[in-house]
Coordinates of N, CA and C in Angstrom, one line a residue:
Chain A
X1 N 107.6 72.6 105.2 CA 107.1 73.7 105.9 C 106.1 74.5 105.0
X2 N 104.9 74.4 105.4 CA 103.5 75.3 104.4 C 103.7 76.5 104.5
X3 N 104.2 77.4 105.6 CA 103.7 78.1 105.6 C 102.4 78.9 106.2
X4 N 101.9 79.4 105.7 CA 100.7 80.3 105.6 C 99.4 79.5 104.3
X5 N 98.3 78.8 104.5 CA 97.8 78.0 103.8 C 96.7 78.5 103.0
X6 N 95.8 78.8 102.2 CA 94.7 79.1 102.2 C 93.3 78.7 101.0
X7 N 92.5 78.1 101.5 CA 91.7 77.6 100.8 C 90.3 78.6 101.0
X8 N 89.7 78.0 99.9 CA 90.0 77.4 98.1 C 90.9 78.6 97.6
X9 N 91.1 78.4 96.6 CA 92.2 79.0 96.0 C 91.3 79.8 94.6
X10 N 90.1 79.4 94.2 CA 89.0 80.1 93.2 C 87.7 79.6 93.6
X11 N 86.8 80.7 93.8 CA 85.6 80.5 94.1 C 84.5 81.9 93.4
X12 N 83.6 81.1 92.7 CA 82.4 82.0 91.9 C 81.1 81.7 93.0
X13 N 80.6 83.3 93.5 CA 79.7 83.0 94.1 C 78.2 84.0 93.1
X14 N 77.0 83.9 93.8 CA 76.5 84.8 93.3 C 75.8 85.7 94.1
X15 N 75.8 86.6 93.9 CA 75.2 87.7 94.6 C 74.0 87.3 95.9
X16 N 74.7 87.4 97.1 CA 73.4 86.7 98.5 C 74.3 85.6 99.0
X17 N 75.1 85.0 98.1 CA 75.2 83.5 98.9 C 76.3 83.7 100.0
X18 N 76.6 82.4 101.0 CA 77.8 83.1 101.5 C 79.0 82.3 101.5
X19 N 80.0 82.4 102.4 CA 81.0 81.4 102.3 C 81.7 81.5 103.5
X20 N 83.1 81.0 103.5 CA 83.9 81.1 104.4 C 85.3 80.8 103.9
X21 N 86.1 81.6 103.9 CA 87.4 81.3 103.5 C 88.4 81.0 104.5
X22 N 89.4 79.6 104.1 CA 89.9 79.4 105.2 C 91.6 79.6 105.3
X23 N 92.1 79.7 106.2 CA 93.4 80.5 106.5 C 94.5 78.8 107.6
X24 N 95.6 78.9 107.5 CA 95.9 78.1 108.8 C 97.5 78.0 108.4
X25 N 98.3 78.5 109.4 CA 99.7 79.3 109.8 C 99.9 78.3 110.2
X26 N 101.7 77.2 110.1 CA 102.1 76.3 111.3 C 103.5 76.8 111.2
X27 N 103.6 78.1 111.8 CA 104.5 79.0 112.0 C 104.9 79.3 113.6
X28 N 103.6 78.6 114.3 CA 103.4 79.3 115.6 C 103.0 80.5 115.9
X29 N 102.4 81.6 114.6 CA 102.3 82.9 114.7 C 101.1 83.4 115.9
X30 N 101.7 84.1 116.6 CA 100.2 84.9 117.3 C 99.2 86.0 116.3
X31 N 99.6 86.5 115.9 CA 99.3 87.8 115.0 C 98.8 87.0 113.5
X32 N 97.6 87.4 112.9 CA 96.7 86.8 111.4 C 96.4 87.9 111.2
X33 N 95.9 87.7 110.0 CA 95.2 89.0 108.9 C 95.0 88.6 108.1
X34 N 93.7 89.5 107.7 CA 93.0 89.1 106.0 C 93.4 90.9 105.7
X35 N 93.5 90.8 104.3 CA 93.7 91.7 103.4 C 92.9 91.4 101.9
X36 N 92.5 92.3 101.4 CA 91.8 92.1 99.9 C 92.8 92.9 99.4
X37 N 92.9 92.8 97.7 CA 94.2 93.1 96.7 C 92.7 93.7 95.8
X38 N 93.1 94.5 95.0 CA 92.3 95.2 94.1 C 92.9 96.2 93.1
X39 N 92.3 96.0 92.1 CA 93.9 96.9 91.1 C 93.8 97.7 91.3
X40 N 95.4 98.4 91.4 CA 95.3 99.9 91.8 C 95.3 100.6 93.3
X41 N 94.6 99.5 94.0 CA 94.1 99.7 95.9 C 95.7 99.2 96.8
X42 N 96.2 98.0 95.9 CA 96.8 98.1 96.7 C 96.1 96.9 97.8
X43 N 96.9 96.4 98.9 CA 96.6 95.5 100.2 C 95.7 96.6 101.0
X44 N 94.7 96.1 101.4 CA 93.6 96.8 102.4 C 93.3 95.7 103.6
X45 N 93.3 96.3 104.6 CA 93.2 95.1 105.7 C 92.3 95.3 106.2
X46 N 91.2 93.9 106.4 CA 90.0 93.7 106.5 C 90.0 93.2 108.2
X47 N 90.5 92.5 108.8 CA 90.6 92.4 109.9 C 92.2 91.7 110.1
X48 N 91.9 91.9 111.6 CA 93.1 91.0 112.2 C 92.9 90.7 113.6
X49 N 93.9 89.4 113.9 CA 93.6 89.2 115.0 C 94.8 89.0 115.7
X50 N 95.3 89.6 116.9 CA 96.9 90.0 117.3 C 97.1 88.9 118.2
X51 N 95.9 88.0 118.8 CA 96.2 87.0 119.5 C 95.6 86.1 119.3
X52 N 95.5 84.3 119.6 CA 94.5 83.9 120.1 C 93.2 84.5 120.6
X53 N 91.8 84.4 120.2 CA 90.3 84.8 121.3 C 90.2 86.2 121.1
X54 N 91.1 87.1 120.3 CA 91.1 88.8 120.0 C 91.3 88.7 118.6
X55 N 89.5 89.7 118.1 CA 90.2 89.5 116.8 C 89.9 91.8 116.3
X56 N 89.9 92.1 115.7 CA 89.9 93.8 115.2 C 89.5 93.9 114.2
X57 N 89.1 95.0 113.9 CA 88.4 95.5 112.2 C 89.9 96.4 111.8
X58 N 90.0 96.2 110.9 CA 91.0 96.7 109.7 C 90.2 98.2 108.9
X59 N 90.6 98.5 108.1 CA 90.4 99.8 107.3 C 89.1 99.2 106.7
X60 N 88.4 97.9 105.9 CA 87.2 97.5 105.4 C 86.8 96.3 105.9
X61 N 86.3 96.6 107.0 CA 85.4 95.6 107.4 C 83.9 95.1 107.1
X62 N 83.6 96.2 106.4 CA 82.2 96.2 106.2 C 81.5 94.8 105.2
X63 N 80.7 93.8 106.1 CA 80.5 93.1 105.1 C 81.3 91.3 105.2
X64 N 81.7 91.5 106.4 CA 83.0 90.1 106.3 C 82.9 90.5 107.8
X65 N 83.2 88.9 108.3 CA 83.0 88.3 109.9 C 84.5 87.5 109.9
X66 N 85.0 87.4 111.4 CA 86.0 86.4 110.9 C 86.0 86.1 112.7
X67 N 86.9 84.7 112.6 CA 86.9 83.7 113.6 C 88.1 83.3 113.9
X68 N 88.9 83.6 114.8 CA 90.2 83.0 115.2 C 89.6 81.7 116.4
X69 N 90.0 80.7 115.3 CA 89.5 79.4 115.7 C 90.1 78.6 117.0
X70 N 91.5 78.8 116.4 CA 92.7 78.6 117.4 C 94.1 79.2 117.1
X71 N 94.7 79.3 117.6 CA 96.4 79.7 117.0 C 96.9 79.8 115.6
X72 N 96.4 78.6 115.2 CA 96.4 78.6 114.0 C 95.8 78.9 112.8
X73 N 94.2 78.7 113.1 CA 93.1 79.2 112.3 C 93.0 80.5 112.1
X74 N 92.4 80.9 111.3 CA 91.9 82.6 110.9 C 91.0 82.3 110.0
X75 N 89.3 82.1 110.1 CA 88.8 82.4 108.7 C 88.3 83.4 108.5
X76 N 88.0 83.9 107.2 CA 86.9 85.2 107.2 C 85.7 84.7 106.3
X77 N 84.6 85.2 106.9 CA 83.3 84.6 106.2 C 82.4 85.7 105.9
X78 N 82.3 85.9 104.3 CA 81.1 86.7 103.8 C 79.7 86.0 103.8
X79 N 79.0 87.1 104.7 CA 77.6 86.2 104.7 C 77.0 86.5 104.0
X80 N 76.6 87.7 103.0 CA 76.2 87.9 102.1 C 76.6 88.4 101.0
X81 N 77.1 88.0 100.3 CA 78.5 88.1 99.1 C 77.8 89.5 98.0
X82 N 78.5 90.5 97.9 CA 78.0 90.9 96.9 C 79.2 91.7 95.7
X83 N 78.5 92.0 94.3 CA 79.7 92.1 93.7 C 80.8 92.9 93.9
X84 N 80.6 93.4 95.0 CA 81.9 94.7 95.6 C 82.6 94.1 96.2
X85 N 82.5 92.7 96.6 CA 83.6 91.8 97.1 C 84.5 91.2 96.6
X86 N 84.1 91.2 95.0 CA 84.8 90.7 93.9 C 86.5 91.2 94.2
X87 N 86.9 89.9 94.6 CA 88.8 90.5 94.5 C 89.8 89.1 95.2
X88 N 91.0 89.8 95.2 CA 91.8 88.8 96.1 C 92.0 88.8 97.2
X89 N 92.1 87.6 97.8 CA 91.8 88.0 99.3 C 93.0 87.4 99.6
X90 N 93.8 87.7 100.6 CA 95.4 87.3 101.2 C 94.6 87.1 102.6
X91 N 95.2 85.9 103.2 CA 95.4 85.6 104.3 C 97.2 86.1 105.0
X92 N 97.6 86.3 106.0 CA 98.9 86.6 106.2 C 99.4 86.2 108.1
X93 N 100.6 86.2 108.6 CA 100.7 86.2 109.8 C 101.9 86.3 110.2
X94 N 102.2 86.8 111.6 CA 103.4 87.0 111.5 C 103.7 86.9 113.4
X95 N 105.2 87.3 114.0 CA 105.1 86.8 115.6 C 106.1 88.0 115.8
X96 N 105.4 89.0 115.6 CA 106.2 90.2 116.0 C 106.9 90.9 115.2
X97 N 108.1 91.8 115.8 CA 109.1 92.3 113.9 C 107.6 93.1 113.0
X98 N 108.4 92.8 111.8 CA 107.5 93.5 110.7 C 107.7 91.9 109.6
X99 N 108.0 91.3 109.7 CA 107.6 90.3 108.6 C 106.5 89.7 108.6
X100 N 105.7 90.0 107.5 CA 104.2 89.4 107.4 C 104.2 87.9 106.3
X101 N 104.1 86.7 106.7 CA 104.0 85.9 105.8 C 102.7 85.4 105.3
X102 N 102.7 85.8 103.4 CA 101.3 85.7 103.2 C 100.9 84.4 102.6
X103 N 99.9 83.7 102.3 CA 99.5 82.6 102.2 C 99.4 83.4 100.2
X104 N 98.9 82.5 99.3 CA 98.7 81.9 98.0 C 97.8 83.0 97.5
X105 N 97.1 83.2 98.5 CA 95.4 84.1 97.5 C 93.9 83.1 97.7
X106 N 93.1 83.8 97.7 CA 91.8 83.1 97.2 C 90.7 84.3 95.9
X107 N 91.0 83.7 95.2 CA 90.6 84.2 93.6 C 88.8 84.4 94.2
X108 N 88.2 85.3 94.5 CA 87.0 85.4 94.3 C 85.9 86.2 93.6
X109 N 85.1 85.6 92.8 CA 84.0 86.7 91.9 C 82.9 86.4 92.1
X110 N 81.9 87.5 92.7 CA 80.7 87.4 92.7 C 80.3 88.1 91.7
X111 N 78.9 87.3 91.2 CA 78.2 87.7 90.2 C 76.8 88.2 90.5
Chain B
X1 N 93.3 103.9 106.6 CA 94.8 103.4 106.5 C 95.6 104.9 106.0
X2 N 96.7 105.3 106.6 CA 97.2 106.2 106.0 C 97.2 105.5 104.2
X3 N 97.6 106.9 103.4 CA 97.8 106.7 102.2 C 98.7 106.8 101.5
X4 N 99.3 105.7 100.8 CA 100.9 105.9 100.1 C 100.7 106.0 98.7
X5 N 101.4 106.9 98.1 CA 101.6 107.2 96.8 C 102.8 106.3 96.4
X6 N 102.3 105.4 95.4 CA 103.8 104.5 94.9 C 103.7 104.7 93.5
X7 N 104.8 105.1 92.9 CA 105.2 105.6 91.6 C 106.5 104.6 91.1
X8 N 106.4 104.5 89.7 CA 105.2 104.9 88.5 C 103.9 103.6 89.0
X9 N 102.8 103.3 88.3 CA 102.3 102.4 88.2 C 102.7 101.1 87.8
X10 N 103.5 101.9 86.5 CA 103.9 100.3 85.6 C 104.4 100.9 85.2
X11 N 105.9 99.9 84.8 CA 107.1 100.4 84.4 C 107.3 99.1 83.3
X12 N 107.8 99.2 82.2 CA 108.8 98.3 81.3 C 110.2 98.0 81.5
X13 N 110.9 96.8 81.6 CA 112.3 96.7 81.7 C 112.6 95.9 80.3
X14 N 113.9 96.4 80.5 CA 115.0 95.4 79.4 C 115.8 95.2 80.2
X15 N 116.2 93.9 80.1 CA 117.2 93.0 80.4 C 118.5 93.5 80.5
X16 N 118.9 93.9 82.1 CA 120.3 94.8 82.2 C 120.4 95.8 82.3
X17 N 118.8 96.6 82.2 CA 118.8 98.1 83.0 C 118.7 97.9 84.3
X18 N 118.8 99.3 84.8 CA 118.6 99.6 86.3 C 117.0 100.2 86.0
X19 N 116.4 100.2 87.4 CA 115.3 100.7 87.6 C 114.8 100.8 89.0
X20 N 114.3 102.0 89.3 CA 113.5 102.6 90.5 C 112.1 103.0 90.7
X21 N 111.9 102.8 91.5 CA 110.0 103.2 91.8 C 110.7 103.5 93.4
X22 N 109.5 104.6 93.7 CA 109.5 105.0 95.0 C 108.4 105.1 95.4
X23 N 107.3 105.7 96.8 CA 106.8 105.4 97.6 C 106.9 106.6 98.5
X24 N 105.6 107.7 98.3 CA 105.9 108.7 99.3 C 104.1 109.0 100.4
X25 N 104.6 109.1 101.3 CA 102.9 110.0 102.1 C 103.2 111.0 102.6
X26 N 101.8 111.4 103.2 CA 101.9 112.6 104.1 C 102.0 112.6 105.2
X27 N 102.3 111.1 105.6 CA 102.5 110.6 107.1 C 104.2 110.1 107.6
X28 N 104.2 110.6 108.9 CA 105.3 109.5 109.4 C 105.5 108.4 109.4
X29 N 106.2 107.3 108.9 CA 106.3 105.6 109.2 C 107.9 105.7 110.3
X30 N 107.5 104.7 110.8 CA 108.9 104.0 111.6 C 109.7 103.3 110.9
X31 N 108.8 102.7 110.1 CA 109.6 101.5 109.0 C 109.2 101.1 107.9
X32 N 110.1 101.1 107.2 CA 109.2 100.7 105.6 C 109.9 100.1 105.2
X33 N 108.9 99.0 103.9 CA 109.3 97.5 103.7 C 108.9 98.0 102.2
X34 N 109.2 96.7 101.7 CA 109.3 96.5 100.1 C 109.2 95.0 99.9
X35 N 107.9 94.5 99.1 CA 107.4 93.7 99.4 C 107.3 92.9 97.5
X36 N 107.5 91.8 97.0 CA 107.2 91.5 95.5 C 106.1 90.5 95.6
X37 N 105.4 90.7 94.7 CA 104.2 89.7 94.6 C 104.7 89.0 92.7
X38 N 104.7 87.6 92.8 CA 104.5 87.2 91.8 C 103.1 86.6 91.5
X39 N 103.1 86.4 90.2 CA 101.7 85.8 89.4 C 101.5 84.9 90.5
X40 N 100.2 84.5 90.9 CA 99.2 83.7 91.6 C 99.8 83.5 92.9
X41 N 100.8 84.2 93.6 CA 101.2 84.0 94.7 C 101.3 85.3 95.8
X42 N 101.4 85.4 97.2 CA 101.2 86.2 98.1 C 102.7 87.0 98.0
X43 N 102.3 88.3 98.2 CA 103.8 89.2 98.4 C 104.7 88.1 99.2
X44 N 106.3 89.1 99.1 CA 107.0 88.6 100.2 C 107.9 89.5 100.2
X45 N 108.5 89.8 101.3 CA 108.9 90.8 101.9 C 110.4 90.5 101.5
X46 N 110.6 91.7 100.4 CA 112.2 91.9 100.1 C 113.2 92.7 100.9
X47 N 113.2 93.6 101.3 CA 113.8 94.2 102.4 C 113.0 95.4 103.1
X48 N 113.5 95.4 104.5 CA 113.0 95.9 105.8 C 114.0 97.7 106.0
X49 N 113.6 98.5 106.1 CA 114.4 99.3 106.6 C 113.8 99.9 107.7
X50 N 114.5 100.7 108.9 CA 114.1 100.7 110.1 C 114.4 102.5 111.2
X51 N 115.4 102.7 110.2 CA 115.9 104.5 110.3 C 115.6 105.1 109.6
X52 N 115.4 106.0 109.7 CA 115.8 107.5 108.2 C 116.9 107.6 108.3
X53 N 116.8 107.3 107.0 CA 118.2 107.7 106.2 C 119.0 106.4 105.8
X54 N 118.1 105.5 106.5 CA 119.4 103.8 106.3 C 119.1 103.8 104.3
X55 N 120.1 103.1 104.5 CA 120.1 102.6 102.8 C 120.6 101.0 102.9
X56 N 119.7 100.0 102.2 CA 119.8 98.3 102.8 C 120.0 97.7 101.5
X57 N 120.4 96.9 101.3 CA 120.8 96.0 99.8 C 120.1 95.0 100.3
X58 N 120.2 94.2 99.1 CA 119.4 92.7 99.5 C 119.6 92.2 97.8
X59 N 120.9 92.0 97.7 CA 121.4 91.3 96.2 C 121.4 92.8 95.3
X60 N 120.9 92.8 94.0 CA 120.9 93.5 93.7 C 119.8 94.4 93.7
X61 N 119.0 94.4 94.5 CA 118.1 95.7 95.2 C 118.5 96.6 96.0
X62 N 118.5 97.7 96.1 CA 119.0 98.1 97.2 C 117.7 99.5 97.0
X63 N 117.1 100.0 98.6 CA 116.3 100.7 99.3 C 116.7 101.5 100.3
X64 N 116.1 102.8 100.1 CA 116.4 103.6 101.0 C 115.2 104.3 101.8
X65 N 115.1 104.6 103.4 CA 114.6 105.0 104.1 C 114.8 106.8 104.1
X66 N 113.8 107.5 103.8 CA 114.0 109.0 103.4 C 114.5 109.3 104.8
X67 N 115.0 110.2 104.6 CA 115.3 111.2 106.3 C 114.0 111.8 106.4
X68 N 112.7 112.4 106.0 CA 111.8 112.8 106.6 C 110.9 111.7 107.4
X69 N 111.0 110.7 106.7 CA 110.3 109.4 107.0 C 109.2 109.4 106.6
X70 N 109.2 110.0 105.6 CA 107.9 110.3 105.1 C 107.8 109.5 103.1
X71 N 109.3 108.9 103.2 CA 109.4 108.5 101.5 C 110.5 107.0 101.9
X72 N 110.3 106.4 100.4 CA 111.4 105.6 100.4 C 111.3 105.5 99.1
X73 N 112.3 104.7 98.6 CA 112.9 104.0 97.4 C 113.3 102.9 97.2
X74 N 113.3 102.3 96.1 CA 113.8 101.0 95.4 C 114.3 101.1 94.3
X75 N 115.6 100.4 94.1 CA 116.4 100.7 92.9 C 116.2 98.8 92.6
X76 N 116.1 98.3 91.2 CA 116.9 97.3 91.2 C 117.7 97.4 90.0
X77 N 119.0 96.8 90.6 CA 120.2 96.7 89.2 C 120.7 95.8 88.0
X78 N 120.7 96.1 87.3 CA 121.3 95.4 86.0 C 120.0 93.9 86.1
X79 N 118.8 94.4 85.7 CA 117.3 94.0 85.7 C 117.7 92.5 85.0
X80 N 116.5 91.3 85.1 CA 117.1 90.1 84.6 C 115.3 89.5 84.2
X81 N 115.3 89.1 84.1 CA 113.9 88.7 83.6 C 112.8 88.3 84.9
X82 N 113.3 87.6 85.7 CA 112.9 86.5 87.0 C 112.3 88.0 87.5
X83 N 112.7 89.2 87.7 CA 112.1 90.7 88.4 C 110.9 91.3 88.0
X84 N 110.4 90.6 86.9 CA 108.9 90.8 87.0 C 108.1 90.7 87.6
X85 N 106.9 91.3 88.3 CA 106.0 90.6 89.4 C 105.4 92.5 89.9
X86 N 105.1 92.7 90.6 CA 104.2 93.4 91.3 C 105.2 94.2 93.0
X87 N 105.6 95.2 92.8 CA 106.5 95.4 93.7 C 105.3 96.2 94.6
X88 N 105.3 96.4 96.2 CA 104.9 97.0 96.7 C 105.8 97.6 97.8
X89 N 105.2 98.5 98.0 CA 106.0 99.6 99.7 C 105.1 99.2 100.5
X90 N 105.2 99.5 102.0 CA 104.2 99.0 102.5 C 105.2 100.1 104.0
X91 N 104.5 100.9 104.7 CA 104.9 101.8 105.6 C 104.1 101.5 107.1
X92 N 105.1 101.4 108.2 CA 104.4 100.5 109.9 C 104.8 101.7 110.2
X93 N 103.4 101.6 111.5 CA 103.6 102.8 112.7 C 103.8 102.3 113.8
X94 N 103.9 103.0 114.9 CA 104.1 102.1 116.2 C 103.0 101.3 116.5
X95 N 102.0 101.1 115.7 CA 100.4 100.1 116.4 C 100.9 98.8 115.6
X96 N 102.0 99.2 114.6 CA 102.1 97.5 114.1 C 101.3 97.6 112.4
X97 N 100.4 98.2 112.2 CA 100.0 98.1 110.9 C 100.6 98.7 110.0
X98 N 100.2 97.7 109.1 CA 100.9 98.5 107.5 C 99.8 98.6 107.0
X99 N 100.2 100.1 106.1 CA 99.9 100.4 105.4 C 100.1 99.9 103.9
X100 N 99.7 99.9 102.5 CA 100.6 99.3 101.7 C 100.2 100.6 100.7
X101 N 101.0 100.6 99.7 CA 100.9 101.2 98.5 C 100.2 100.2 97.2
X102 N 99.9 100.9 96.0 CA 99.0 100.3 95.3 C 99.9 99.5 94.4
X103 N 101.2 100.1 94.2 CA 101.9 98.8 93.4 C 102.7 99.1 92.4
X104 N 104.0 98.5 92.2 CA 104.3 99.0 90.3 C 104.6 97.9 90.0
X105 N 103.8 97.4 88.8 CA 103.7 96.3 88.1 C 105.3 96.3 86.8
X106 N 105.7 95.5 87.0 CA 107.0 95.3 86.4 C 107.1 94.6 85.5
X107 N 107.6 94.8 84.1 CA 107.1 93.7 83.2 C 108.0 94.1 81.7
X108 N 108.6 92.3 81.6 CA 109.3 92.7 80.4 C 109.0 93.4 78.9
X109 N 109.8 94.4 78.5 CA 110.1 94.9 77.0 C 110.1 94.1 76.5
X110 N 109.0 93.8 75.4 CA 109.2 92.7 74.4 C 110.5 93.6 73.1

């Protein structure tokens, strides 16, 4: 059982380029989230999507697009990366309750 | 995001102490969690409390829900090495979001 999955796991970009970070729950969860980690900040949630086809802006959205692909998918994609993105990015999901199951991390630094 | 104050930052243990950090705002929560993150991996949710005023174990952790609802706490007991890692609070309203706190980094006394 995976879990909560999330690729790539370290990625160096540089300032302008973009990407797409990928997410994928075989939990059955309705409910995804991205959150960035930052020292000191604490989990900040960048978006979420509560269902299938509905997705929300979180506390920092500025700067990041995301796509609930299917049930299981959640990506979030910076189209233009800059060094204030620099951080950890958590994928997470959960099917109600309060338990959020979070995937591994994706290590990112823009230069 | 509301805002949670989680105290201390960073703490040192030795092996067999007890230790607490707590987790206070200016806001109401319904519920508040307590979450550990180890090196290179995603939090995970150590215990759930759901009242003011409940007090919940979970081995030798044990957490309390303030009566204002506005605080909580984490104790863990007679500390062991494996309890290093990055403890977080993390406070839900009725819309379902959490809030989280910034963290106390846990780490052994050489």
């Amino acid at each position: 059982n995976a879990g909560v999955t999330q690729t790539p796991k370290f990625q160096v970009l540089k300032t302008g380029q973009s990407m797409t970070l990928q997410c994928a729950q075989d939990m059955n969860h309705n409910s995804m989230y991205w959150y960035r980690q930052d020292p000191g900040m604490g989990l900040r949630l960048i978006y979420y999507s509560a269902s299938e086809g509905t997705t929300d802006k979180g506390e920092v959205p500025n700067g990041y697009n995301v796509s609930r692909l299917n049930k299981r998918e959640f990506s979030l994609r910076l189209e233009s990366a800059a060094p204030s993105q620099t951080s950890v990015y958590f994928c997470a999901s959960r099917e109600g309750g309060v338990t959020l199951h979070f995937g591994n991390g994706t290590r990112l630094t823009v230069t | 995001g509301q805002q949670l104050n989680q105290s201390p930052q960073s703490m040192f243990i030795q092996e067999g102490e007890d230790v607490s950090m707590n987790c206070t705002s200016s806001s109401i929560f319904n519920t508040w969690l307590w979450y550990k993150q180890d090196p290179g991996e995603g939090p995970v949710l150590l215990i759930a409390l759901y009242k003011a005023g409940e007090l919940t174990s979970n081995g030798r952790l044990t957490a309390q829900f303030g009566i204002t609802r506005k605080d909580s706490f984490l104790n863990i007991s007679a500390s062991i090495p494996s309890d290093v890692g990055i403890y977080f609070c993390a406070g839900q309203r009725g819309d379902y979001k959490l809030s989280f706190g910034a963290g106390t980094t846990v780490t052994v006394r050489a």
